[in-house]
Structures are given as structure tokens and as C-alpha cells.
CSV table of C-alpha atoms and ligand atoms in Angstrom, one decimal:
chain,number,residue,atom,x,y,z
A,1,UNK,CA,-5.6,-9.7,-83.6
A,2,UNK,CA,-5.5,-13.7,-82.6
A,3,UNK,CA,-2.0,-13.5,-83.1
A,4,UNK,CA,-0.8,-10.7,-80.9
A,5,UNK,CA,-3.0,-13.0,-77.9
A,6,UNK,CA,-1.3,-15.4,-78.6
A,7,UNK,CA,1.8,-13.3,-78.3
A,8,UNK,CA,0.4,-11.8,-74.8
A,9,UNK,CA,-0.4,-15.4,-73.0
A,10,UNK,CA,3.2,-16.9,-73.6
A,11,UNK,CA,4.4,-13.3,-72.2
A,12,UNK,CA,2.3,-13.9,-69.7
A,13,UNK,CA,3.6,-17.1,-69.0
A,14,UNK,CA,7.1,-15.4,-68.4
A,15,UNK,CA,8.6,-14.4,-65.1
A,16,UNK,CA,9.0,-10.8,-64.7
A,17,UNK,CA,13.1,-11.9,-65.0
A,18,UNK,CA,13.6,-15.2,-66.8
A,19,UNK,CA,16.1,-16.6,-64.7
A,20,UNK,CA,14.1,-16.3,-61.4
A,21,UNK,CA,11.6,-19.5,-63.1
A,22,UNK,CA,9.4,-20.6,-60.5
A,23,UNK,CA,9.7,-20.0,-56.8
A,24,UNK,CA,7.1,-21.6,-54.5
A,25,UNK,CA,7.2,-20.9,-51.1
A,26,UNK,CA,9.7,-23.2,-49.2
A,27,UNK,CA,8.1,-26.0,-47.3
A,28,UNK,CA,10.5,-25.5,-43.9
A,29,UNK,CA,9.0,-22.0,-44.3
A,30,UNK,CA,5.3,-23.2,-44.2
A,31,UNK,CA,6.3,-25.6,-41.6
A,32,UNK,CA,8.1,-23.1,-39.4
A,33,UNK,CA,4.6,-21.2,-39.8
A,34,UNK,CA,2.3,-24.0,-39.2
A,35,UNK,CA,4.4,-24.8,-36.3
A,36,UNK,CA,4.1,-21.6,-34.6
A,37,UNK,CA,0.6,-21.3,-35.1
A,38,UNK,CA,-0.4,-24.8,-33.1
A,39,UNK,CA,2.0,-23.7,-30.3
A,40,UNK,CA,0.0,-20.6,-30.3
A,41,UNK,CA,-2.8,-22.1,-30.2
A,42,UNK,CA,-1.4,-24.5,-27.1
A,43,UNK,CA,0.2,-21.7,-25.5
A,44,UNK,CA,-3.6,-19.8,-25.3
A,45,UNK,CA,-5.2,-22.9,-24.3
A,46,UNK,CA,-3.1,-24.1,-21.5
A,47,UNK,CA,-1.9,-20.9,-20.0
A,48,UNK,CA,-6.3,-19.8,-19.8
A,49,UNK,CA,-7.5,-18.9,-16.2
A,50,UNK,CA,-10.4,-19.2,-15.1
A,51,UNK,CA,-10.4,-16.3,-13.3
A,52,UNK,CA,-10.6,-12.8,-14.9
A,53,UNK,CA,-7.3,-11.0,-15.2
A,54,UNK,CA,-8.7,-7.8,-13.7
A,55,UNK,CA,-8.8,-9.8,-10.1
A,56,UNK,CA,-5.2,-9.9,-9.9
A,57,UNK,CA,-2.9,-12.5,-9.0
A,58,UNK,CA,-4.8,-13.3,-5.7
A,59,UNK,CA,-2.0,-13.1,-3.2
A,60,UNK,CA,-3.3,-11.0,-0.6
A,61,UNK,CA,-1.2,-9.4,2.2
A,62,UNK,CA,-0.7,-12.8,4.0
A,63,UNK,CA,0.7,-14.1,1.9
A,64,UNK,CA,3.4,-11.6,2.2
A,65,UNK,CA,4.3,-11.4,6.1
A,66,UNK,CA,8.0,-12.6,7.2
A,67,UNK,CA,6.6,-16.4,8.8
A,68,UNK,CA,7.7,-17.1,12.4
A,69,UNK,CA,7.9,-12.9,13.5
A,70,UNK,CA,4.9,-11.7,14.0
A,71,UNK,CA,3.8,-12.9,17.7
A,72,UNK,CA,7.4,-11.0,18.9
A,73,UNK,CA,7.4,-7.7,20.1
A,74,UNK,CA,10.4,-6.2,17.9
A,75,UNK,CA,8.2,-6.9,15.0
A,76,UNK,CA,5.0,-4.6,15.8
A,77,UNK,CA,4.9,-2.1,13.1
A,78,UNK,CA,4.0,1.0,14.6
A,79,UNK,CA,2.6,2.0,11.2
A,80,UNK,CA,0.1,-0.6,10.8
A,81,UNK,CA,-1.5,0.3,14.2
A,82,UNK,CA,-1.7,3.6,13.5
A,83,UNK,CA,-3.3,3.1,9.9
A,84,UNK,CA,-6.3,1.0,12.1
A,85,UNK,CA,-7.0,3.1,14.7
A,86,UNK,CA,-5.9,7.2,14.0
A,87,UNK,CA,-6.0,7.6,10.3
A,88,UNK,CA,-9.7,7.8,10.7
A,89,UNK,CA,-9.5,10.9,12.1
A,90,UNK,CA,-5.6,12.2,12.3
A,91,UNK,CA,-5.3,11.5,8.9
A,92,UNK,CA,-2.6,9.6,6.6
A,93,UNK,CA,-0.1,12.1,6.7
A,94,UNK,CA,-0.7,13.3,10.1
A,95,UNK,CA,-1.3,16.9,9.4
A,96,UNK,CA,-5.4,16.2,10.7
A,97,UNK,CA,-8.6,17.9,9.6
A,98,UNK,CA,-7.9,21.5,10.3
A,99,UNK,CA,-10.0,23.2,13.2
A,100,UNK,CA,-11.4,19.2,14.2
A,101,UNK,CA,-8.8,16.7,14.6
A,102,UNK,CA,-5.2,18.3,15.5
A,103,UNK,CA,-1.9,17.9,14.0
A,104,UNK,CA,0.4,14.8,15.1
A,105,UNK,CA,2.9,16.1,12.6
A,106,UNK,CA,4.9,18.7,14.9
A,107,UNK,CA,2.8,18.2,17.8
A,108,UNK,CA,4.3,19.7,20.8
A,109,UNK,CA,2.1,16.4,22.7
A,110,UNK,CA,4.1,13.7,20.3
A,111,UNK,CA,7.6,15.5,20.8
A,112,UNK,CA,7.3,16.4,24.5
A,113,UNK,CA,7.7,14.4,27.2
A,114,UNK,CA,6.8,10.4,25.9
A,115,UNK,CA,5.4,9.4,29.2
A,116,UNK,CA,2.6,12.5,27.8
A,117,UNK,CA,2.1,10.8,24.6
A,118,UNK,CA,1.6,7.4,26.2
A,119,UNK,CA,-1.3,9.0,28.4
A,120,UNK,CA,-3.4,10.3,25.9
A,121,UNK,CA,-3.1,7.0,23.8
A,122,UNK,CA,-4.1,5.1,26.7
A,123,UNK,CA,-7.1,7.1,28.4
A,124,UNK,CA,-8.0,9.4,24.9
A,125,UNK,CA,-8.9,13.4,26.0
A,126,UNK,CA,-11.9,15.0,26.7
A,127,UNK,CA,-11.9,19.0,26.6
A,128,UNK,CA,-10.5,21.9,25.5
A,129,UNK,CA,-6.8,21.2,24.1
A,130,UNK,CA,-4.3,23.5,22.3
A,131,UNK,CA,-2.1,22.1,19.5
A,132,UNK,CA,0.5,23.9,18.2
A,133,UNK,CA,-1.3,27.6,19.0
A,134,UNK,CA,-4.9,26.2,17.9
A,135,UNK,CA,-7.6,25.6,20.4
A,136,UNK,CA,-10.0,22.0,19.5
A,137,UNK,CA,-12.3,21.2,21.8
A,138,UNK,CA,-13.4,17.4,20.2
A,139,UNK,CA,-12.9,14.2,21.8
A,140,UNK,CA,-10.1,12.4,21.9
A,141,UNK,CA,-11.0,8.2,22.8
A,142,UNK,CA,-9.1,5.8,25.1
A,143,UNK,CA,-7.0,3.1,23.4
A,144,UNK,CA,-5.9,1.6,26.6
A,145,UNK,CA,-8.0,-1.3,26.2
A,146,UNK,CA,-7.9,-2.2,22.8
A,147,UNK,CA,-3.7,-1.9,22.4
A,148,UNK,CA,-1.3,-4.0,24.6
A,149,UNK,CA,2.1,-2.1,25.9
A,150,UNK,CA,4.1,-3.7,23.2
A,151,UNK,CA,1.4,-1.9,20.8
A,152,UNK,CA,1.6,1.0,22.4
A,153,UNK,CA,5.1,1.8,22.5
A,154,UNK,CA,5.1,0.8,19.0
A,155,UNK,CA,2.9,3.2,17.9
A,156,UNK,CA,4.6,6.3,20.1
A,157,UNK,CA,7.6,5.4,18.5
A,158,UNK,CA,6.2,5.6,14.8
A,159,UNK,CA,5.0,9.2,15.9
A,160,UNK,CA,7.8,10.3,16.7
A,161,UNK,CA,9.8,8.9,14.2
A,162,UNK,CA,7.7,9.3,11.5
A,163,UNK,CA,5.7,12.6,9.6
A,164,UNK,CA,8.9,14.8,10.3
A,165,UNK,CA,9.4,14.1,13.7
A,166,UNK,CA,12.3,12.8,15.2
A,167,UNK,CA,12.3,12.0,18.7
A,168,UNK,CA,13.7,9.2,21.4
A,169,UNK,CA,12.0,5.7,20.9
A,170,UNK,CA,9.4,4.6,23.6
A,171,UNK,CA,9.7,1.0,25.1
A,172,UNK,CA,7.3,-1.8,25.9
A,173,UNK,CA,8.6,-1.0,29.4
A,174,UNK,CA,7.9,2.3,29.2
A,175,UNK,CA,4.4,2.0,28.2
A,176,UNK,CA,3.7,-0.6,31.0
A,177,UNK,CA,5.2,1.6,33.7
A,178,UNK,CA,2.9,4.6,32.5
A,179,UNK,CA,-0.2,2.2,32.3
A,180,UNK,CA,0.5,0.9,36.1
A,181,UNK,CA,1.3,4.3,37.4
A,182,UNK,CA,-2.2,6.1,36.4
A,183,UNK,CA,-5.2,4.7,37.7
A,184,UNK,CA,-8.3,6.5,35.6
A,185,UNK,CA,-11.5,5.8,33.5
A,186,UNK,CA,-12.2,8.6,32.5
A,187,UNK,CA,-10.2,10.6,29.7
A,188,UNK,CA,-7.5,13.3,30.4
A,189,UNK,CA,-9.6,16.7,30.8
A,190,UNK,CA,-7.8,18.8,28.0
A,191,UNK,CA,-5.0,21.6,28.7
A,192,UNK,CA,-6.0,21.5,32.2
A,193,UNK,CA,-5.1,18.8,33.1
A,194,UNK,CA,-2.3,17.4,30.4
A,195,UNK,CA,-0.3,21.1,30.1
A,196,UNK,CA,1.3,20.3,33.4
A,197,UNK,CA,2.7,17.2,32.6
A,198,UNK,CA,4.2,18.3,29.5
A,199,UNK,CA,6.3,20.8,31.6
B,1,HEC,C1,-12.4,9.8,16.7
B,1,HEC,C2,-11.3,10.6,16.2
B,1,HEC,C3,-9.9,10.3,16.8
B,1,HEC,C4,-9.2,9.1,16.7
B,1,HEC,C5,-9.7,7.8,16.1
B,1,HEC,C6,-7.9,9.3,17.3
B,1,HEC,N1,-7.9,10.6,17.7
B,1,HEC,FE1,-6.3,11.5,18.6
B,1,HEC,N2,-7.4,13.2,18.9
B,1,HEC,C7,-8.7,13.4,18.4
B,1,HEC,C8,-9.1,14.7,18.9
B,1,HEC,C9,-10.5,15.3,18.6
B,1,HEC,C10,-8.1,15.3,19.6
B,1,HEC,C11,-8.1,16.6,20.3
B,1,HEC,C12,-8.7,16.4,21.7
B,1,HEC,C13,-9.5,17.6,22.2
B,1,HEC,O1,-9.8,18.5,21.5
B,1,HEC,O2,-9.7,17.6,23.4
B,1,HEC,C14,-7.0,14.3,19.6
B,1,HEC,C15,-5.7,14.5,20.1
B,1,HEC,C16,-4.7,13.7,20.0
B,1,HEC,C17,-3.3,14.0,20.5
B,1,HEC,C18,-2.9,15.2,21.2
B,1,HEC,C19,-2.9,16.4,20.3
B,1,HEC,C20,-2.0,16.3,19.1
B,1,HEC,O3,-2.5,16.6,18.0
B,1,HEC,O4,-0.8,16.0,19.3
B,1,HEC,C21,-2.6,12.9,20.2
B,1,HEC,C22,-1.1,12.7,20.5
B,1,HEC,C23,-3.4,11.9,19.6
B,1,HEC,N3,-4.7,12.4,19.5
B,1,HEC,C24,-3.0,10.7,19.1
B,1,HEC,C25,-3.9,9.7,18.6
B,1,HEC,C26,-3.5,8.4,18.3
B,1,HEC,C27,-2.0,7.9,18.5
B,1,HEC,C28,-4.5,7.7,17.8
B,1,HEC,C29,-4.7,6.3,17.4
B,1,HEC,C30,-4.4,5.3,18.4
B,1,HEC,C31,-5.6,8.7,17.8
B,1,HEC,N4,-5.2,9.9,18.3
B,1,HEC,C32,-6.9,8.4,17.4
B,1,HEC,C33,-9.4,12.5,17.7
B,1,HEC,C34,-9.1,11.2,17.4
């Protein structure tokens, strides 16, 4: 019985194959390992922020805008204007709140005659209006004081360039002739007094 253990510990001294002998893990292979592991550690620790990944990168639209551009008038986007003052009730896509705020999308008022659409952003309507077949009786208010002529003619020509329409630009002139020519503080008074001008 003592015999055959000893038998079994010098087997078990043996490689599996004799010829292998005794293979230790190379040291350049540790190294490699234990060098990869402290530039880990480095990268973590110097690439850290203190501010949680979730906030972003911080840039914020400033830091975007074309520098030198945005006091001259060719650079007024329409868009913008309209996303501060209409959205609200016209809507993103332009198609408006059926039945409460009327369609600019297809709008026989922002496709007609621009010197129309110019009015009604200037002095807003008050009244009974028809859009497109349907009657909305809400209230349209005056931007005349809030946009310049450069702003204005911006935004007429995003509406009618813009949510499938595709009509003539309107200029900063334009808008300035239609703002000298009508004296009035009080809104346009609906169909009444807007359907003639269209024609
Ligand atoms: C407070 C809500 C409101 C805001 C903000 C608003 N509108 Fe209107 N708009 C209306 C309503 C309501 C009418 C319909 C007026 C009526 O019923 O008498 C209308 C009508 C119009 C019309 C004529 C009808 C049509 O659908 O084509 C145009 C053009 C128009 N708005 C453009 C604009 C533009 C451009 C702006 C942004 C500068 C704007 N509106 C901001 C409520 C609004």
C-alpha cells in the first residue's frame, strides 16, 4: 500500500507530457499585464469629470452660431422666429389645433397675396375668419411691435417656403412698405375686412 503512494506522488510530480517540464508564465507577459492595468488605472483617474455624464457635454446653442452673421439681415432664420412666437398655438408642423388655431400649411392667407400675410403678422386678427372652408372665430395677436421688418419678412418667407408651400420670397422692403402704408391699432376684423385684400 506505501508503495503504490509512493508510486502515485512521483506520477504526480510528472507533467501531463514529459517534454513540456515546467512552464511558468513569462515575465514580459506579466509585465504587459501589469502595465495595462496601471494605465487603466491612469486613464480612469485623469480622464474623471466632475460633472455627471447625464449633463452632457455642456455646449449649449451658442456655442454653435456662425460668429460675425447674426446682427445682418440675410441671416434671420425665418424658422427660429416662428418656433418663439406661432408654435404656441399654429403648431410645429403648421397644420394648428383643429377647430381653434387654423392651418398655415395650405393656407390660402400664407399663399395669397404676401402684402396679406404681412398684415395679419403685423396687426394679429380679431373676428370671424375662414381658412381653407373652416370658419374660427379666436384671436389672432399683433406682432408688429415685437418683430422688426427684417423679422418679418423673414418669417413670411419661411411660411411660404416651408410646411408644403411654395411661394415668392417676401423682402425686408416689402415688409417696411406694408408697415408704412397701414396706419391701425387695432387688429384686422376677420373675413370682413381681410377677404378683400386677398382678391
Ligand atoms: C395666441 C395664439 C396665436 C399665436 C401665438 C399666433 N396665432 Fe396666428 N392665428 C391665431 C388664430 C386664433 C387665428 C384665426 C383668427 C380668427 O379666428 O379670427 C390665426 C390666424 C393666422 C393667420 C391667417 C389664417 C391662416 O391660418 O392662414 C396667419 C397667416 C397667422 N395666424 C400667422 C401667424 C404667425 C406668423 C404667427 C407668429 C408670429 C402667429 N400666427 C401667432 C392664433 C395665433
Amino acid at each position: 500500500m506505501k508503495q503504490m503512494n509512493q508510486k502515485n506522488e512521483a506520477q504526480r510530480r510528472e507533467q501531463p507530457e514529459p517534454w513540456e517540464g515546467d512552464r511558468p508564465v513569462p515575465w514580459l507577459v506579466l509585465g504587459v499585464i501589469a502595465g495595462l492595468f496601471i494605465w487603466s488605472i491612469g486613464y480612469i483617474w485623469f480622464t474623471h469629470q466632475e460633472v455627471p455624464a447625464a449633463y452632457g457635454d455642456r455646449r449649449t446653442m451658442a456655442d454653435f452660431e456662425v460668429k460675425g452673421e447674426s446682427s445682418s439681415e440675410g441671416s434671420i432664420d425665418g424658422s427660429k422666429i416662428y418656433a418663439t412666437h406661432c408654435v404656441a398655438c399654429h403648431q410645429a408642423n403648421g397644420e394648428g389645433v383643429s377647430g381653434v388655431f387654423p392651418p398655415l400649411a395650405d393656407s390660402e392667407w400664407v399663399v395669397g397675396k404676401p402684402e396679406v400675410l404681412v398684415q395679419i403678422i403685423l396687426h394679429g386678427i380679431s373676428g370671424e375668419l375662414t381658412v381653407n372652408g373652416t370658419t374660427y372665430s379666436g384671436e389672432m395677436p399683433p406682432f408688429g411691435d415685437k418683430l422688426k421688418d427684417s423679422e418679418v419678412a423673414a418669417l413670411a418667407t419661411y411660411l411660404r417656403t416651408s410646411m408644403g408651400n411654395n411661394e415668392s420670397e417676401v423682402t425686408t422692403e416689402e415688409a417696411a412698405e406694408q408697415r408704412s402704408s397701414v396706419e391701425r391699432d387695432t387688429p384686422w376684423g376677420g373675413d370682413e375686412d381681410l377677404r378683400p385684400m386677398l382678391e
